[in-house]
Coordinates of N, CA and C in Angstrom, one line a residue:
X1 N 79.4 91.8 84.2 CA 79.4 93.2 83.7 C 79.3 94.2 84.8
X2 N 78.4 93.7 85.6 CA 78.5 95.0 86.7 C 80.1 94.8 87.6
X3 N 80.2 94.2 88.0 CA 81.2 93.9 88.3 C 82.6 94.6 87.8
X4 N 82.2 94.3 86.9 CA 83.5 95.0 85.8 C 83.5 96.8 85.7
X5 N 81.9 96.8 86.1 CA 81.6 98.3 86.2 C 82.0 99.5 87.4
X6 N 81.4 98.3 88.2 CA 82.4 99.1 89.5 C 83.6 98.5 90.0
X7 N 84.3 98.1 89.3 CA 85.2 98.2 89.4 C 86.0 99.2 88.8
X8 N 86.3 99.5 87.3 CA 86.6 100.6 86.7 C 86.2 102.5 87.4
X9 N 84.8 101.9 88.1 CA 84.3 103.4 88.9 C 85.5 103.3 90.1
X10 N 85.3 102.7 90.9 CA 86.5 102.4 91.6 C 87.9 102.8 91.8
X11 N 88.0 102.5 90.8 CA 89.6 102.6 89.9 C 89.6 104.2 89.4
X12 N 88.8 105.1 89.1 CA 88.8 105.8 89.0 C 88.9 107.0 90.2
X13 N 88.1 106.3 90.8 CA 88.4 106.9 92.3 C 89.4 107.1 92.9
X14 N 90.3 105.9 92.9 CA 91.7 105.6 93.4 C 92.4 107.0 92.4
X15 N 92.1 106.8 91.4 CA 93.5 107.7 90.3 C 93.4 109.1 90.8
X16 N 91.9 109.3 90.4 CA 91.8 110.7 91.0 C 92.0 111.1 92.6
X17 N 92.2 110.5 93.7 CA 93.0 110.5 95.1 C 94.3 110.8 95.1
X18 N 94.7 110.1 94.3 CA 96.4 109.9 93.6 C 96.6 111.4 93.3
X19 N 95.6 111.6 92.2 CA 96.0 112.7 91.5 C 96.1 113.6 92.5
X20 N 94.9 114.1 93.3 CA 94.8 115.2 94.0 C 96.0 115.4 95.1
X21 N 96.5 113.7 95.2 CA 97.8 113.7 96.8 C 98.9 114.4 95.8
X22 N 99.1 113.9 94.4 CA 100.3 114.6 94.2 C 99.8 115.8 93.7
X23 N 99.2 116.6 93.8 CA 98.8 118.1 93.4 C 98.7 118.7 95.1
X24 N 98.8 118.1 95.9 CA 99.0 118.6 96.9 C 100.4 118.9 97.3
X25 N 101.0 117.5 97.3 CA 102.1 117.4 97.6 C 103.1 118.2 98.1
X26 N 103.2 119.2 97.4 CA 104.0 120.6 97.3 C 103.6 121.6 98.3
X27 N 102.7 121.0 98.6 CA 102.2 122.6 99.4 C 101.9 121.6 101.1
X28 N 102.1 120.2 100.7 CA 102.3 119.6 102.2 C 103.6 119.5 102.7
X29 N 104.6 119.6 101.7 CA 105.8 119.7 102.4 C 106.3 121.2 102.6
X30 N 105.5 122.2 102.4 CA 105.9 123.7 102.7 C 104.9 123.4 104.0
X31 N 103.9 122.9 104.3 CA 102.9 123.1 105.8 C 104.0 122.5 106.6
X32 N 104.6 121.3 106.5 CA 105.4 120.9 107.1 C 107.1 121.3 107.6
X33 N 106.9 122.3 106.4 CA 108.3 122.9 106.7 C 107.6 124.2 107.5
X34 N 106.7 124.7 107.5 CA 106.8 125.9 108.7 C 106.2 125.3 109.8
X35 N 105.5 124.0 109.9 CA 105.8 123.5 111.2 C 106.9 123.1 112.1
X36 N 108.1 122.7 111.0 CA 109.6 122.8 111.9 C 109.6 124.0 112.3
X37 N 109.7 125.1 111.4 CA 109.7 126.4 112.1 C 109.5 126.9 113.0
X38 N 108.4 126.1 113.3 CA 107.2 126.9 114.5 C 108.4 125.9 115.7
X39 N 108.5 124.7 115.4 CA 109.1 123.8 116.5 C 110.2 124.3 116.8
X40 N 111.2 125.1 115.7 CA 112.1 125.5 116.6 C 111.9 127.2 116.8
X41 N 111.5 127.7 116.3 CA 111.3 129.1 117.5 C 110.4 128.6 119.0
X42 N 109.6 127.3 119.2 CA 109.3 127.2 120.6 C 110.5 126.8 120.9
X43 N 111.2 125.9 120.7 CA 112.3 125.2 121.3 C 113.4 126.7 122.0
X44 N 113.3 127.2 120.8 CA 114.4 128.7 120.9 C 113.8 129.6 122.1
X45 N 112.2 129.6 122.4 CA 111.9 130.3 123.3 C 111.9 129.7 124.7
X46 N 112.1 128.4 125.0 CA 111.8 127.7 126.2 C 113.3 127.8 126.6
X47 N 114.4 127.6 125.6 CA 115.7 128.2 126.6 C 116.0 129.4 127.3
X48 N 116.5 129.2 128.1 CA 116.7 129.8 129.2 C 117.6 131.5 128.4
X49 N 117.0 132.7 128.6 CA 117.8 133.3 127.9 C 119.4 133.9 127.4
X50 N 119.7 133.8 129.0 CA 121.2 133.8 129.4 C 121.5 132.4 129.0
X51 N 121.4 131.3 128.4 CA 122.4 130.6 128.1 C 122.1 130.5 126.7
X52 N 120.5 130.6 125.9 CA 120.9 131.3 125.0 C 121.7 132.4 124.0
X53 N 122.0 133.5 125.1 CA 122.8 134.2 124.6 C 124.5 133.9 125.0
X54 N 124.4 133.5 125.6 CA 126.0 133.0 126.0 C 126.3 132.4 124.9
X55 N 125.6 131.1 124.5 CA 125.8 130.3 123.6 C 126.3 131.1 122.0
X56 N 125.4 132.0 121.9 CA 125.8 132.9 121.1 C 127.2 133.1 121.1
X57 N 127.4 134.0 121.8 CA 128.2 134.3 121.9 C 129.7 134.1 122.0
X58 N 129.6 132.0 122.7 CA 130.8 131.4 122.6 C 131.3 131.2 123.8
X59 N 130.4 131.5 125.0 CA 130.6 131.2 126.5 C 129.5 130.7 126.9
X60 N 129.6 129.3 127.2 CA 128.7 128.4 127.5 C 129.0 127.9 128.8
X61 N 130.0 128.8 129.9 CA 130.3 128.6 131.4 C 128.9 129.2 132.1
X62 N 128.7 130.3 131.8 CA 127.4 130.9 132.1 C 125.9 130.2 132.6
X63 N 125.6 130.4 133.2 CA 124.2 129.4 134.0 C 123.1 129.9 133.7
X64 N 121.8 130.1 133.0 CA 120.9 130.9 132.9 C 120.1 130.2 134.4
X65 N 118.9 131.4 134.4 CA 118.0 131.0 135.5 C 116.9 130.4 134.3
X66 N 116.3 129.8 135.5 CA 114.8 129.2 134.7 C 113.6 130.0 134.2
X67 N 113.1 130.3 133.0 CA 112.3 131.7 132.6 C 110.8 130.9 133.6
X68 N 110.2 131.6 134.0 CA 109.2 131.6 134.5 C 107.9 131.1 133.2
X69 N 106.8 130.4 133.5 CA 106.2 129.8 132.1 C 105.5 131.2 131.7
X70 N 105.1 132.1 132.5 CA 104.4 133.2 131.5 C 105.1 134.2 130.7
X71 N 106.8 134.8 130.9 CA 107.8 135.0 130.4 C 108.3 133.9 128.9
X72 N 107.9 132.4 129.3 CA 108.3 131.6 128.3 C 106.5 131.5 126.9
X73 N 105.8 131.3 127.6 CA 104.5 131.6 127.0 C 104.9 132.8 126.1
X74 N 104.4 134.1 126.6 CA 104.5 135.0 126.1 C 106.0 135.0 124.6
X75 N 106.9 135.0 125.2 CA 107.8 134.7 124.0 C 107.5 134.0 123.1
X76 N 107.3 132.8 123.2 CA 106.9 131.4 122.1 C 105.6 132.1 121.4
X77 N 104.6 132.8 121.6 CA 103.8 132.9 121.2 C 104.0 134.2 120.4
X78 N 105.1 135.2 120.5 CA 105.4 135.9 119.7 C 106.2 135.5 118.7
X79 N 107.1 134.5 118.8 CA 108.0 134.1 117.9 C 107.5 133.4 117.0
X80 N 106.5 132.3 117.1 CA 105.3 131.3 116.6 C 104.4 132.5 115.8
X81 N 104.0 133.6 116.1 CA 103.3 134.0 115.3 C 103.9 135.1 114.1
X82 N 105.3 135.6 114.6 CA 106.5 135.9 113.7 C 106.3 134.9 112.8
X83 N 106.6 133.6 113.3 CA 107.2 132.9 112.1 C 106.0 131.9 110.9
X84 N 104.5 132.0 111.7 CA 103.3 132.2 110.9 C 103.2 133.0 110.4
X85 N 103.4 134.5 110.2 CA 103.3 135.6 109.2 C 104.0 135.0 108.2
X86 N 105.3 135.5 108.4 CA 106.4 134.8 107.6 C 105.6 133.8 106.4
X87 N 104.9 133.4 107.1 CA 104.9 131.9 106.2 C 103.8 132.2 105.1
X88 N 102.9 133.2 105.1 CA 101.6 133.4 104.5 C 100.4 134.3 105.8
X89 N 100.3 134.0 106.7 CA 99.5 134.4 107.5 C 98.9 132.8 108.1
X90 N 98.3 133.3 109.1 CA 97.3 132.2 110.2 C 96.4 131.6 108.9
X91 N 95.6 132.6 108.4 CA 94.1 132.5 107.6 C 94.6 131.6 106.0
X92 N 95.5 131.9 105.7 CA 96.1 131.4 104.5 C 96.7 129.9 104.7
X93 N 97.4 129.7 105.9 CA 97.6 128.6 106.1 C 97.0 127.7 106.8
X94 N 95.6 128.1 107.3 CA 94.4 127.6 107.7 C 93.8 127.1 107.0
X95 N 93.7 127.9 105.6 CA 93.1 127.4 104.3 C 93.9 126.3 103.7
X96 N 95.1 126.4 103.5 CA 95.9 125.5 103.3 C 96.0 124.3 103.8
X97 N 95.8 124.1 104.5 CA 96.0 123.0 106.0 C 94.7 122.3 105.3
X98 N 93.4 122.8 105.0 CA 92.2 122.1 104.8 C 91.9 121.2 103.6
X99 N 93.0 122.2 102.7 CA 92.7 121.9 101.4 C 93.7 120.6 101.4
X100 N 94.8 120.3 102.2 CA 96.2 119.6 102.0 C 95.0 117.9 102.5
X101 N 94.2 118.3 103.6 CA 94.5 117.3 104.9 C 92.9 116.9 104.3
X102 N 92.1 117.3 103.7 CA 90.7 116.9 102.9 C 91.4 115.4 102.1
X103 N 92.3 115.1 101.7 CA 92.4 113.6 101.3 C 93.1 113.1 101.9
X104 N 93.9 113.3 103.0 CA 94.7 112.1 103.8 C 93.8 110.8 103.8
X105 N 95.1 110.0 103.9 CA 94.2 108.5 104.2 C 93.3 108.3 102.9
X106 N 93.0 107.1 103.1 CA 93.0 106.0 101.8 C 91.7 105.7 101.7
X107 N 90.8 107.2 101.9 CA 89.1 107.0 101.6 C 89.1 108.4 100.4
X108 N 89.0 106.8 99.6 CA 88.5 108.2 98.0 C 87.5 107.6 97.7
X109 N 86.0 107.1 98.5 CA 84.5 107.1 98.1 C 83.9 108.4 97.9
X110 N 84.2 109.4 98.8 CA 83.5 110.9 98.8 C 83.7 111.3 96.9
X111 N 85.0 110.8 96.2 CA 85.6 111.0 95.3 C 84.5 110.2 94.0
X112 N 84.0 109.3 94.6 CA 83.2 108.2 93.3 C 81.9 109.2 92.9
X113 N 81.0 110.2 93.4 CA 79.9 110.6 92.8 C 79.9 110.9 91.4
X114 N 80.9 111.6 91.3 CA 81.3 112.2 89.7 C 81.5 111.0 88.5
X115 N 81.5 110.1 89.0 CA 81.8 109.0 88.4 C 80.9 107.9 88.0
X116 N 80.1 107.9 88.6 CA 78.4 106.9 88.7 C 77.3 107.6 88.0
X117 N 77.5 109.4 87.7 CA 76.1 110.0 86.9 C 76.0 109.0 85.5
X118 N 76.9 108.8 84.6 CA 76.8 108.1 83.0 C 76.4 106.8 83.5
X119 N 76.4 106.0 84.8 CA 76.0 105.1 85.1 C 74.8 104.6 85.8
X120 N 74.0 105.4 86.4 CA 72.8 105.5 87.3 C 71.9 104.5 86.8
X121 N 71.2 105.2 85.5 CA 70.1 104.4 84.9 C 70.5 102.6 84.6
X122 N 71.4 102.6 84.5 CA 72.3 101.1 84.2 C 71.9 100.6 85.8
X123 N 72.3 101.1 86.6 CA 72.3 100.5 88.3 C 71.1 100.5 88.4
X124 N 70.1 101.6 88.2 CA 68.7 101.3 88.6 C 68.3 100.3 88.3
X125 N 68.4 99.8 86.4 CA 67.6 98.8 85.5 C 68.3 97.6 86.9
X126 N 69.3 97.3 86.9 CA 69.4 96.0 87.6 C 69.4 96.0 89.0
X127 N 69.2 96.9 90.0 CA 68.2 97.1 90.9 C 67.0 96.4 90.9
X128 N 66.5 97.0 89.8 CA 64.8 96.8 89.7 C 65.2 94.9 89.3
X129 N 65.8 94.5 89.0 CA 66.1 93.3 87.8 C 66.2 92.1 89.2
X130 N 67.1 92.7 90.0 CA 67.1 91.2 90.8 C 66.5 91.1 92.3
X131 N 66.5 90.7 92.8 CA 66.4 90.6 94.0 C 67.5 90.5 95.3
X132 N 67.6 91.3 96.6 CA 68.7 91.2 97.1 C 68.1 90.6 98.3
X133 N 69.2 89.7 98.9 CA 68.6 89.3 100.3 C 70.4 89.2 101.0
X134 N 69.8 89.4 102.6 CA 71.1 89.2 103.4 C 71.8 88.5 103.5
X135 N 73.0 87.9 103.6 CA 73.5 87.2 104.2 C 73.9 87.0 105.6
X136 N 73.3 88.2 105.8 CA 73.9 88.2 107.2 C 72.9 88.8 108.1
X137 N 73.2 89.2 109.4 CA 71.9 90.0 109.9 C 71.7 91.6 109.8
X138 N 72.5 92.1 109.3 CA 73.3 93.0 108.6 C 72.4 93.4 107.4
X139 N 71.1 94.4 107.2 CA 70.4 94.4 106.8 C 70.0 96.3 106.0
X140 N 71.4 96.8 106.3 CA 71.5 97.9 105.6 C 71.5 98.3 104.0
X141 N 72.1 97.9 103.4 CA 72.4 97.5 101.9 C 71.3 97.4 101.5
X142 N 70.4 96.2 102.0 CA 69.4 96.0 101.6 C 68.0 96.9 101.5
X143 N 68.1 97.8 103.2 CA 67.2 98.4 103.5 C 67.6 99.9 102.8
X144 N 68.4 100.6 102.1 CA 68.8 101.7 101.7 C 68.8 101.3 99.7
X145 N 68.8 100.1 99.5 CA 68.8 99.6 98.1 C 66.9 99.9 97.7
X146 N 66.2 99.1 99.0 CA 64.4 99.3 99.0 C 64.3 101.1 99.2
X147 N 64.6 101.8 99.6 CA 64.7 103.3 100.3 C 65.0 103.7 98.6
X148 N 65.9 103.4 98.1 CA 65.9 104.5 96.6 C 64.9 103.5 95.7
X149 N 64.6 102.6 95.7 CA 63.6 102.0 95.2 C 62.2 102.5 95.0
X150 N 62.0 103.1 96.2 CA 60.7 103.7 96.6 C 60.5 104.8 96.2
X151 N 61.5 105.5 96.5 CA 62.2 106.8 96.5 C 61.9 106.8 94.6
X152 N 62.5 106.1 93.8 CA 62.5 106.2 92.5 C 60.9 106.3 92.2
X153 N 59.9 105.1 92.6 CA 58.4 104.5 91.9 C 57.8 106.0 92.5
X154 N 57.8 107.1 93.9 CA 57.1 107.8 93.9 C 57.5 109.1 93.4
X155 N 58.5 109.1 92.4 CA 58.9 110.7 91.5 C 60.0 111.4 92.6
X156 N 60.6 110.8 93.7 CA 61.4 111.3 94.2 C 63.1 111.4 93.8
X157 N 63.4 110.5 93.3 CA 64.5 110.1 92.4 C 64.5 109.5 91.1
X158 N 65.2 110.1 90.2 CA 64.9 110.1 88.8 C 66.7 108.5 88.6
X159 N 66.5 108.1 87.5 CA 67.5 107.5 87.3 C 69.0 108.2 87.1
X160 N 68.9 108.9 86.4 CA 70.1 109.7 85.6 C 69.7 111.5 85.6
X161 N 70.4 112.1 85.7 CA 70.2 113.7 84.8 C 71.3 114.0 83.6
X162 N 70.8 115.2 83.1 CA 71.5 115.2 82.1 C 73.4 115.6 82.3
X163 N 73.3 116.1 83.3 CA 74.6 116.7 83.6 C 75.1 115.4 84.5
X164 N 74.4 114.3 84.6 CA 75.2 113.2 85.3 C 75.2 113.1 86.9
X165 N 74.0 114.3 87.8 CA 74.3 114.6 88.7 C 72.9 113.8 89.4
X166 N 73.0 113.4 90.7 CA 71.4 113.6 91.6 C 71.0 114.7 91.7
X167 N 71.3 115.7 91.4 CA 70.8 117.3 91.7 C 70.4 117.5 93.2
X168 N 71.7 117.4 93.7 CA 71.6 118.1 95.3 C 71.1 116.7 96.2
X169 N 70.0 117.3 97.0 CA 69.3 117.0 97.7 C 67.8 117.3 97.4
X170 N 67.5 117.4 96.8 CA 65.6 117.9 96.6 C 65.3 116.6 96.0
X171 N 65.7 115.7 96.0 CA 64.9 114.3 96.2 C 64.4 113.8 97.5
X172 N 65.2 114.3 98.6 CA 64.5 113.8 100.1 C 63.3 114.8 100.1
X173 N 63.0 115.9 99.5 CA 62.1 116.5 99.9 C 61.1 116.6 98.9
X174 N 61.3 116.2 97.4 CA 60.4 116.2 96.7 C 60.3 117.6 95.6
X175 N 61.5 118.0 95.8 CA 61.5 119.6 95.4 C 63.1 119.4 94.6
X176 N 63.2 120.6 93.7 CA 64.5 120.6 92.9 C 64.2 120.0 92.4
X177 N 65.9 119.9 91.3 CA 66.1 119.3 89.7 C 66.4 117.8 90.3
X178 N 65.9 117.4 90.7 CA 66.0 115.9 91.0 C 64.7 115.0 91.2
X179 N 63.6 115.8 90.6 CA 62.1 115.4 90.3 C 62.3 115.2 89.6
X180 N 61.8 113.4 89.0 CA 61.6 113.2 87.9 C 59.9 113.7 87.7
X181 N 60.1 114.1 86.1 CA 59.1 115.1 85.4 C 58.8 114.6 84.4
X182 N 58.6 113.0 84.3 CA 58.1 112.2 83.3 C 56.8 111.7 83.4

């Protein structure tokens, strides 16, 4: 049964990663499309201007000189920030960039909390129910399983709340809605 429990927690985890990658989606292929942009106004600023503009023009006999890097600097970084306005602004697409790149990669644990409140008091009862030992020398599991154990018998961690939440952090300190007040 437990087994079956976390797994379905699990599984939920996964959907909702899913969910959030394609509600992103949209707005990772627009970050990505004004990062071509950005790649080619540098590319456009590191050519040489005279054969840039030749080329324009349809005379590609023409030789440019080599732009000096603070001439080439200076341009790219006006053109790059042209074409960041363009896009939203720095600040907007900074925001964006966080909100896109917060679920890359195939860690949706941060994602399981919301998921384990209707479950808590169930994990404690069989907590308390068996006994855990290592198999290995590897002795964390075990030592963080005794840690909310303790944490529970001295009123510092309650099993459940009603909103399904640990309430914060005011169980490491004994303070907040995460005293149990039984």
């Amino acid at each position: 049964m437990f087994c079956k429990r976390m797994a379905a927690i699990h599984k939920k985890g996964r959907e909702r990663l899913e969910a959030l990658r394609e509600a992103h989606r949209a707005e990772s292929e627009r970050l990505s499309g004004v990062f071509g942009d950005v790649l080619s106004v540098v590319v456009e600023a590191t050519a040489p201007e005279e054969v840039a503009s030749a080329e324009s023009n349809g005379d590609a006999s023409v030789e440019g000189r080599a732009p000096d890097a603070r001439e080439v600097a200076q341009r790219a970084g006006r053109l790059v920030l042209k074409t960041l306005e363009k896009a939203g602004g720095v600040e907007m697409l900074a925001a964006a960039h966080e909100a896109v790149s917060a679920h890359h990669g195939n860690n949706y644990l941060p994602l399981l909390e919301q998921y384990y409140g209707s479950h808590r008091a169930a994990l404690f009862t069989l907590v308390n129910a068996i006994t855990l030992e290592s198999t290995s020398a590897d002795r964390s599991v075990v030592d963080a399983v005794e840690f909310l154990r303790a944490a529970r018998r001295e009123g510092r961690v309650r099993a459940g709340a009603a909103d399904g939440r640990a309430g914060g952090r005011g169980w490491a300190t004994g303070h907040g809605d995460a005293v149990d007040r039984h």
